[in-house]
Amino acid sequence: MDAAPNLPRLSVVCFTNDPPHRVAASLAILRPIAHEIVVAVDDRVDPITVAPLVAVADRVVLAEFVPPLEANLAWLHTLATGDWVLRVDGDDVASEALVRRLSTPGWDDGITHAYVSYRWLWGASEGMLAQPPWWPDPALRLIRNVPGIVR
């Protein structure tokens, strides 16, 4: 699927062993802005449960997870074909603000990567952990898909 034609092509990638229905719901939030969604599912996840991911993603692959997560990222990024790669974890939910920003033409002018702020929710959805090490918690998750930068 293609997002708006005047926006950079955004690949959303995810390596997960989280419940597929929950991951699919989170990825659906990014679907309107994603050129493609690629999900690598830990091969220990029951393949019968991945149908919700197949419904939202362009590609779903079963893969052996090699700890730590970072050991899998170079391979995961090779699956992306867009101009930009947004990596999300299975327990991430994109904010309205992030989706709005990535829907704005020119958001990528003059940058090669961007840190995404994380908020660790606590209790009700309005609560968050607002002290170190949970806040602030910027993470490098958005990278221009150029080999010298990705590696």
PDB file of N, CA and C in Angstrom, residues 22-85:
ATOM      1  N   ARG A  22      -2.702  -7.849  19.308  1.00  0.00           N
ATOM      2  CA  ARG A  22      -2.346  -6.562  19.899  1.00  0.00           C
ATOM      3  C   ARG A  22      -1.361  -5.799  19.004  1.00  0.00           C
ATOM      4  N   VAL A  23      -0.380  -6.506  18.450  1.00  0.00           N
ATOM      5  CA  VAL A  23       0.586  -5.870  17.553  1.00  0.00           C
ATOM      6  C   VAL A  23      -0.127  -5.354  16.307  1.00  0.00           C
ATOM      7  N   ALA A  24      -1.049  -6.132  15.776  1.00  0.00           N
ATOM      8  CA  ALA A  24      -1.792  -5.716  14.585  1.00  0.00           C
ATOM      9  C   ALA A  24      -2.590  -4.448  14.851  1.00  0.00           C
ATOM     10  N   ALA A  25      -3.199  -4.346  16.020  1.00  0.00           N
ATOM     11  CA  ALA A  25      -3.962  -3.141  16.364  1.00  0.00           C
ATOM     12  C   ALA A  25      -3.047  -1.921  16.416  1.00  0.00           C
ATOM     13  N   SER A  26      -1.851  -2.081  16.948  1.00  0.00           N
ATOM     14  CA  SER A  26      -0.902  -0.964  17.013  1.00  0.00           C
ATOM     15  C   SER A  26      -0.394  -0.582  15.624  1.00  0.00           C
ATOM     16  N   LEU A  27      -0.123  -1.572  14.794  1.00  0.00           N
ATOM     17  CA  LEU A  27       0.359  -1.296  13.443  1.00  0.00           C
ATOM     18  C   LEU A  27      -0.714  -0.647  12.575  1.00  0.00           C
ATOM     19  N   ALA A  28      -1.968  -0.950  12.842  1.00  0.00           N
ATOM     20  CA  ALA A  28      -3.064  -0.354  12.074  1.00  0.00           C
ATOM     21  C   ALA A  28      -3.075   1.166  12.205  1.00  0.00           C
ATOM     22  N   ILE A  29      -2.601   1.680  13.330  1.00  0.00           N
ATOM     23  CA  ILE A  29      -2.517   3.129  13.530  1.00  0.00           C
ATOM     24  C   ILE A  29      -1.545   3.748  12.530  1.00  0.00           C
ATOM     25  N   LEU A  30      -0.491   3.010  12.179  1.00  0.00           N
ATOM     26  CA  LEU A  30       0.535   3.509  11.261  1.00  0.00           C
ATOM     27  C   LEU A  30       0.215   3.219   9.791  1.00  0.00           C
ATOM     28  N   ARG A  31      -0.752   2.356   9.545  1.00  0.00           N
ATOM     29  CA  ARG A  31      -1.081   1.949   8.173  1.00  0.00           C
ATOM     30  C   ARG A  31      -1.345   3.124   7.225  1.00  0.00           C
ATOM     31  N   PRO A  32      -2.064   4.183   7.638  1.00  0.00           N
ATOM     32  CA  PRO A  32      -2.337   5.283   6.693  1.00  0.00           C
ATOM     33  C   PRO A  32      -1.087   6.038   6.222  1.00  0.00           C
ATOM     34  N   ILE A  33      -0.001   5.978   6.960  1.00  0.00           N
ATOM     35  CA  ILE A  33       1.201   6.719   6.571  1.00  0.00           C
ATOM     36  C   ILE A  33       2.317   5.806   6.079  1.00  0.00           C
ATOM     37  N   ALA A  34       2.104   4.498   6.143  1.00  0.00           N
ATOM     38  CA  ALA A  34       3.154   3.543   5.789  1.00  0.00           C
ATOM     39  C   ALA A  34       3.063   3.137   4.326  1.00  0.00           C
ATOM     40  N   HIS A  35       4.197   3.198   3.655  1.00  0.00           N
ATOM     41  CA  HIS A  35       4.320   2.640   2.305  1.00  0.00           C
ATOM     42  C   HIS A  35       4.224   1.125   2.406  1.00  0.00           C
ATOM     43  N   GLU A  36       4.856   0.591   3.451  1.00  0.00           N
ATOM     44  CA  GLU A  36       4.810  -0.848   3.692  1.00  0.00           C
ATOM     45  C   GLU A  36       4.978  -1.104   5.187  1.00  0.00           C
ATOM     46  N   ILE A  37       4.427  -2.226   5.612  1.00  0.00           N
ATOM     47  CA  ILE A  37       4.620  -2.706   6.979  1.00  0.00           C
ATOM     48  C   ILE A  37       5.168  -4.119   6.861  1.00  0.00           C
ATOM     49  N   VAL A  38       6.318  -4.340   7.504  1.00  0.00           N
ATOM     50  CA  VAL A  38       6.967  -5.646   7.488  1.00  0.00           C
ATOM     51  C   VAL A  38       7.102  -6.120   8.930  1.00  0.00           C
ATOM     52  N   VAL A  39       6.592  -7.317   9.190  1.00  0.00           N
ATOM     53  CA  VAL A  39       6.643  -7.871  10.546  1.00  0.00           C
ATOM     54  C   VAL A  39       7.414  -9.181  10.518  1.00  0.00           C
ATOM     55  N   ALA A  40       8.434  -9.244  11.349  1.00  0.00           N
ATOM     56  CA  ALA A  40       9.149 -10.494  11.585  1.00  0.00           C
ATOM     57  C   ALA A  40       8.613 -11.050  12.899  1.00  0.00           C
ATOM     58  N   VAL A  41       8.058 -12.239  12.828  1.00  0.00           N
ATOM     59  CA  VAL A  41       7.467 -12.869  14.002  1.00  0.00           C
ATOM     60  C   VAL A  41       8.437 -13.930  14.510  1.00  0.00           C
ATOM     61  N   ASP A  42       8.721 -13.862  15.796  1.00  0.00           N
ATOM     62  CA  ASP A  42       9.563 -14.859  16.443  1.00  0.00           C
ATOM     63  C   ASP A  42       9.000 -16.242  16.121  1.00  0.00           C
ATOM     64  N   ASP A  43       9.854 -17.147  15.666  1.00  0.00           N
ATOM     65  CA  ASP A  43       9.362 -18.462  15.238  1.00  0.00           C
ATOM     66  C   ASP A  43       8.800 -19.319  16.374  1.00  0.00           C
ATOM     67  N   ARG A  44       8.913 -18.844  17.606  1.00  0.00           N
ATOM     68  CA  ARG A  44       8.302 -19.558  18.736  1.00  0.00           C
ATOM     69  C   ARG A  44       6.822 -19.190  18.897  1.00  0.00           C
ATOM     70  N   VAL A  45       6.356 -18.171  18.160  1.00  0.00           N
ATOM     71  CA  VAL A  45       4.945 -17.786  18.191  1.00  0.00           C
ATOM     72  C   VAL A  45       4.163 -18.790  17.344  1.00  0.00           C
ATOM     73  N   ASP A  46       3.029 -19.228  17.840  1.00  0.00           N
ATOM     74  CA  ASP A  46       2.193 -20.182  17.121  1.00  0.00           C
ATOM     75  C   ASP A  46       1.737 -19.563  15.800  1.00  0.00           C
ATOM     76  N   PRO A  47       2.142 -20.139  14.657  1.00  0.00           N
ATOM     77  CA  PRO A  47       1.793 -19.562  13.348  1.00  0.00           C
ATOM     78  C   PRO A  47       0.288 -19.412  13.129  1.00  0.00           C
ATOM     79  N   ILE A  48      -0.496 -20.205  13.820  1.00  0.00           N
ATOM     80  CA  ILE A  48      -1.956 -20.131  13.665  1.00  0.00           C
ATOM     81  C   ILE A  48      -2.499 -18.799  14.165  1.00  0.00           C
ATOM     82  N   THR A  49      -1.742 -18.102  15.023  1.00  0.00           N
ATOM     83  CA  THR A  49      -2.231 -16.860  15.633  1.00  0.00           C
ATOM     84  C   THR A  49      -1.868 -15.605  14.853  1.00  0.00           C
ATOM     85  N   VAL A  50      -1.118 -15.720  13.755  1.00  0.00           N
ATOM     86  CA  VAL A  50      -0.600 -14.525  13.077  1.00  0.00           C
ATOM     87  C   VAL A  50      -1.562 -13.896  12.066  1.00  0.00           C
ATOM     88  N   ALA A  51      -2.745 -14.448  11.897  1.00  0.00           N
ATOM     89  CA  ALA A  51      -3.699 -13.909  10.917  1.00  0.00           C
ATOM     90  C   ALA A  51      -3.943 -12.408  11.064  1.00  0.00           C
ATOM     91  N   PRO A  52      -4.076 -11.865  12.293  1.00  0.00           N
ATOM     92  CA  PRO A  52      -4.276 -10.409  12.395  1.00  0.00           C
ATOM     93  C   PRO A  52      -3.107  -9.610  11.812  1.00  0.00           C
ATOM     94  N   LEU A  53      -1.893 -10.142  11.922  1.00  0.00           N
ATOM     95  CA  LEU A  53      -0.732  -9.451  11.348  1.00  0.00           C
ATOM     96  C   LEU A  53      -0.765  -9.504   9.828  1.00  0.00           C
ATOM     97  N   VAL A  54      -1.147 -10.641   9.289  1.00  0.00           N
ATOM     98  CA  VAL A  54      -1.243 -10.788   7.839  1.00  0.00           C
ATOM     99  C   VAL A  54      -2.255  -9.792   7.281  1.00  0.00           C
ATOM    100  N   ALA A  55      -3.294  -9.509   8.045  1.00  0.00           N
ATOM    101  CA  ALA A  55      -4.334  -8.585   7.589  1.00  0.00           C
ATOM    102  C   ALA A  55      -3.852  -7.138   7.516  1.00  0.00           C
ATOM    103  N   VAL A  56      -2.913  -6.732   8.361  1.00  0.00           N
ATOM    104  CA  VAL A  56      -2.476  -5.331   8.395  1.00  0.00           C
ATOM    105  C   VAL A  56      -1.119  -5.112   7.704  1.00  0.00           C
ATOM    106  N   ALA A  57      -0.283  -6.142   7.645  1.00  0.00           N
ATOM    107  CA  ALA A  57       1.075  -5.987   7.118  1.00  0.00           C
ATOM    108  C   ALA A  57       1.143  -6.354   5.645  1.00  0.00           C
ATOM    109  N   ASP A  58       2.158  -5.813   4.990  1.00  0.00           N
ATOM    110  CA  ASP A  58       2.417  -6.181   3.602  1.00  0.00           C
ATOM    111  C   ASP A  58       3.200  -7.486   3.521  1.00  0.00           C
ATOM    112  N   ARG A  59       4.009  -7.719   4.555  1.00  0.00           N
ATOM    113  CA  ARG A  59       4.818  -8.928   4.584  1.00  0.00           C
ATOM    114  C   ARG A  59       4.969  -9.380   6.031  1.00  0.00           C
ATOM    115  N   VAL A  60       4.764 -10.659   6.270  1.00  0.00           N
ATOM    116  CA  VAL A  60       4.978 -11.269   7.581  1.00  0.00           C
ATOM    117  C   VAL A  60       5.909 -12.453   7.368  1.00  0.00           C
ATOM    118  N   VAL A  61       7.016 -12.469   8.110  1.00  0.00           N
ATOM    119  CA  VAL A  61       7.973 -13.564   8.002  1.00  0.00           C
ATOM    120  C   VAL A  61       8.207 -14.155   9.381  1.00  0.00           C
ATOM    121  N   LEU A  62       8.357 -15.469   9.438  1.00  0.00           N
ATOM    122  CA  LEU A  62       8.748 -16.125  10.677  1.00  0.00           C
ATOM    123  C   LEU A  62      10.261 -16.130  10.712  1.00  0.00           C
ATOM    124  N   ALA A  63      10.833 -15.796  11.848  1.00  0.00           N
ATOM    125  CA  ALA A  63      12.287 -15.710  11.951  1.00  0.00           C
ATOM    126  C   ALA A  63      12.746 -16.161  13.325  1.00  0.00           C
ATOM    127  N   GLU A  64      13.935 -16.713  13.360  1.00  0.00           N
ATOM    128  CA  GLU A  64      14.526 -17.097  14.637  1.00  0.00           C
ATOM    129  C   GLU A  64      15.054 -15.844  15.322  1.00  0.00           C
ATOM    130  N   PHE A  65      14.628 -15.630  16.552  1.00  0.00           N
ATOM    131  CA  PHE A  65      15.099 -14.482  17.326  1.00  0.00           C
ATOM    132  C   PHE A  65      16.457 -14.817  17.924  1.00  0.00           C
ATOM    133  N   VAL A  66      17.422 -13.932  17.699  1.00  0.00           N
ATOM    134  CA  VAL A  66      18.754 -14.083  18.256  1.00  0.00           C
ATOM    135  C   VAL A  66      18.946 -12.976  19.287  1.00  0.00           C
ATOM    136  N   PRO A  67      19.034 -13.334  20.588  1.00  0.00           N
ATOM    137  CA  PRO A  67      19.214 -12.277  21.590  1.00  0.00           C
ATOM    138  C   PRO A  67      20.588 -11.646  21.480  1.00  0.00           C
ATOM    139  N   PRO A  68      20.714 -10.381  21.803  1.00  0.00           N
ATOM    140  CA  PRO A  68      19.678  -9.429  22.163  1.00  0.00           C
ATOM    141  C   PRO A  68      18.971  -8.916  20.906  1.00  0.00           C
ATOM    142  N   LEU A  69      17.918  -8.139  21.101  1.00  0.00           N
ATOM    143  CA  LEU A  69      17.137  -7.624  19.967  1.00  0.00           C
ATOM    144  C   LEU A  69      18.028  -6.938  18.936  1.00  0.00           C
ATOM    145  N   GLU A  70      19.005  -6.185  19.388  1.00  0.00           N
ATOM    146  CA  GLU A  70      19.864  -5.416  18.484  1.00  0.00           C
ATOM    147  C   GLU A  70      20.587  -6.299  17.475  1.00  0.00           C
ATOM    148  N   ALA A  71      20.804  -7.577  17.810  1.00  0.00           N
ATOM    149  CA  ALA A  71      21.468  -8.502  16.886  1.00  0.00           C
ATOM    150  C   ALA A  71      20.609  -8.781  15.656  1.00  0.00           C
ATOM    151  N   ASN A  72      19.335  -8.484  15.726  1.00  0.00           N
ATOM    152  CA  ASN A  72      18.406  -8.745  14.628  1.00  0.00           C
ATOM    153  C   ASN A  72      18.118  -7.521  13.763  1.00  0.00           C
ATOM    154  N   LEU A  73      18.572  -6.361  14.186  1.00  0.00           N
ATOM    155  CA  LEU A  73      18.140  -5.128  13.528  1.00  0.00           C
ATOM    156  C   LEU A  73      18.704  -4.938  12.133  1.00  0.00           C
ATOM    157  N   ALA A  74      19.964  -5.283  11.897  1.00  0.00           N
ATOM    158  CA  ALA A  74      20.531  -5.104  10.556  1.00  0.00           C
ATOM    159  C   ALA A  74      19.726  -5.922   9.544  1.00  0.00           C
ATOM    160  N   TRP A  75      19.438  -7.172   9.890  1.00  0.00           N
ATOM    161  CA  TRP A  75      18.637  -8.022   9.003  1.00  0.00           C
ATOM    162  C   TRP A  75      17.234  -7.455   8.826  1.00  0.00           C
ATOM    163  N   LEU A  76      16.623  -7.026   9.912  1.00  0.00           N
ATOM    164  CA  LEU A  76      15.269  -6.488   9.851  1.00  0.00           C
ATOM    165  C   LEU A  76      15.211  -5.285   8.910  1.00  0.00           C
ATOM    166  N   HIS A  77      16.203  -4.413   8.991  1.00  0.00           N
ATOM    167  CA  HIS A  77      16.224  -3.222   8.141  1.00  0.00           C
ATOM    168  C   HIS A  77      16.409  -3.562   6.668  1.00  0.00           C
ATOM    169  N   THR A  78      17.040  -4.703   6.361  1.00  0.00           N
ATOM    170  CA  THR A  78      17.194  -5.081   4.942  1.00  0.00           C
ATOM    171  C   THR A  78      15.855  -5.433   4.301  1.00  0.00           C
ATOM    172  N   LEU A  79      14.832  -5.705   5.105  1.00  0.00           N
ATOM    173  CA  LEU A  79      13.516  -6.048   4.573  1.00  0.00           C
ATOM    174  C   LEU A  79      12.736  -4.809   4.124  1.00  0.00           C
ATOM    175  N   ALA A  80      13.213  -3.635   4.509  1.00  0.00           N
ATOM    176  CA  ALA A  80      12.507  -2.379   4.215  1.00  0.00           C
ATOM    177  C   ALA A  80      12.899  -1.857   2.844  1.00  0.00           C
ATOM    178  N   THR A  81      11.897  -1.395   2.078  1.00  0.00           N
ATOM    179  CA  THR A  81      12.159  -0.845   0.747  1.00  0.00           C
ATOM    180  C   THR A  81      11.878   0.650   0.646  1.00  0.00           C
ATOM    181  N   GLY A  82      11.344   1.242   1.708  1.00  0.00           N
ATOM    182  CA  GLY A  82      10.985   2.659   1.685  1.00  0.00           C
ATOM    183  C   GLY A  82      12.181   3.576   1.810  1.00  0.00           C
ATOM    184  N   ASP A  83      11.925   4.878   1.685  1.00  0.00           N
ATOM    185  CA  ASP A  83      12.958   5.896   1.843  1.00  0.00           C
ATOM    186  C   ASP A  83      13.380   6.020   3.299  1.00  0.00           C
ATOM    187  N   TRP A  84      12.459   5.709   4.199  1.00  0.00           N
ATOM    188  CA  TRP A  84      12.672   5.811   5.634  1.00  0.00           C
ATOM    189  C   TRP A  84      12.232   4.521   6.300  1.00  0.00           C
ATOM    190  N   VAL A  85      12.862   4.193   7.440  1.00  0.00           N
ATOM    191  CA  VAL A  85      12.484   3.019   8.213  1.00  0.00           C
ATOM    192  C   VAL A  85      12.112   3.480   9.617  1.00  0.00           C
TER     193      VAL A  85
END
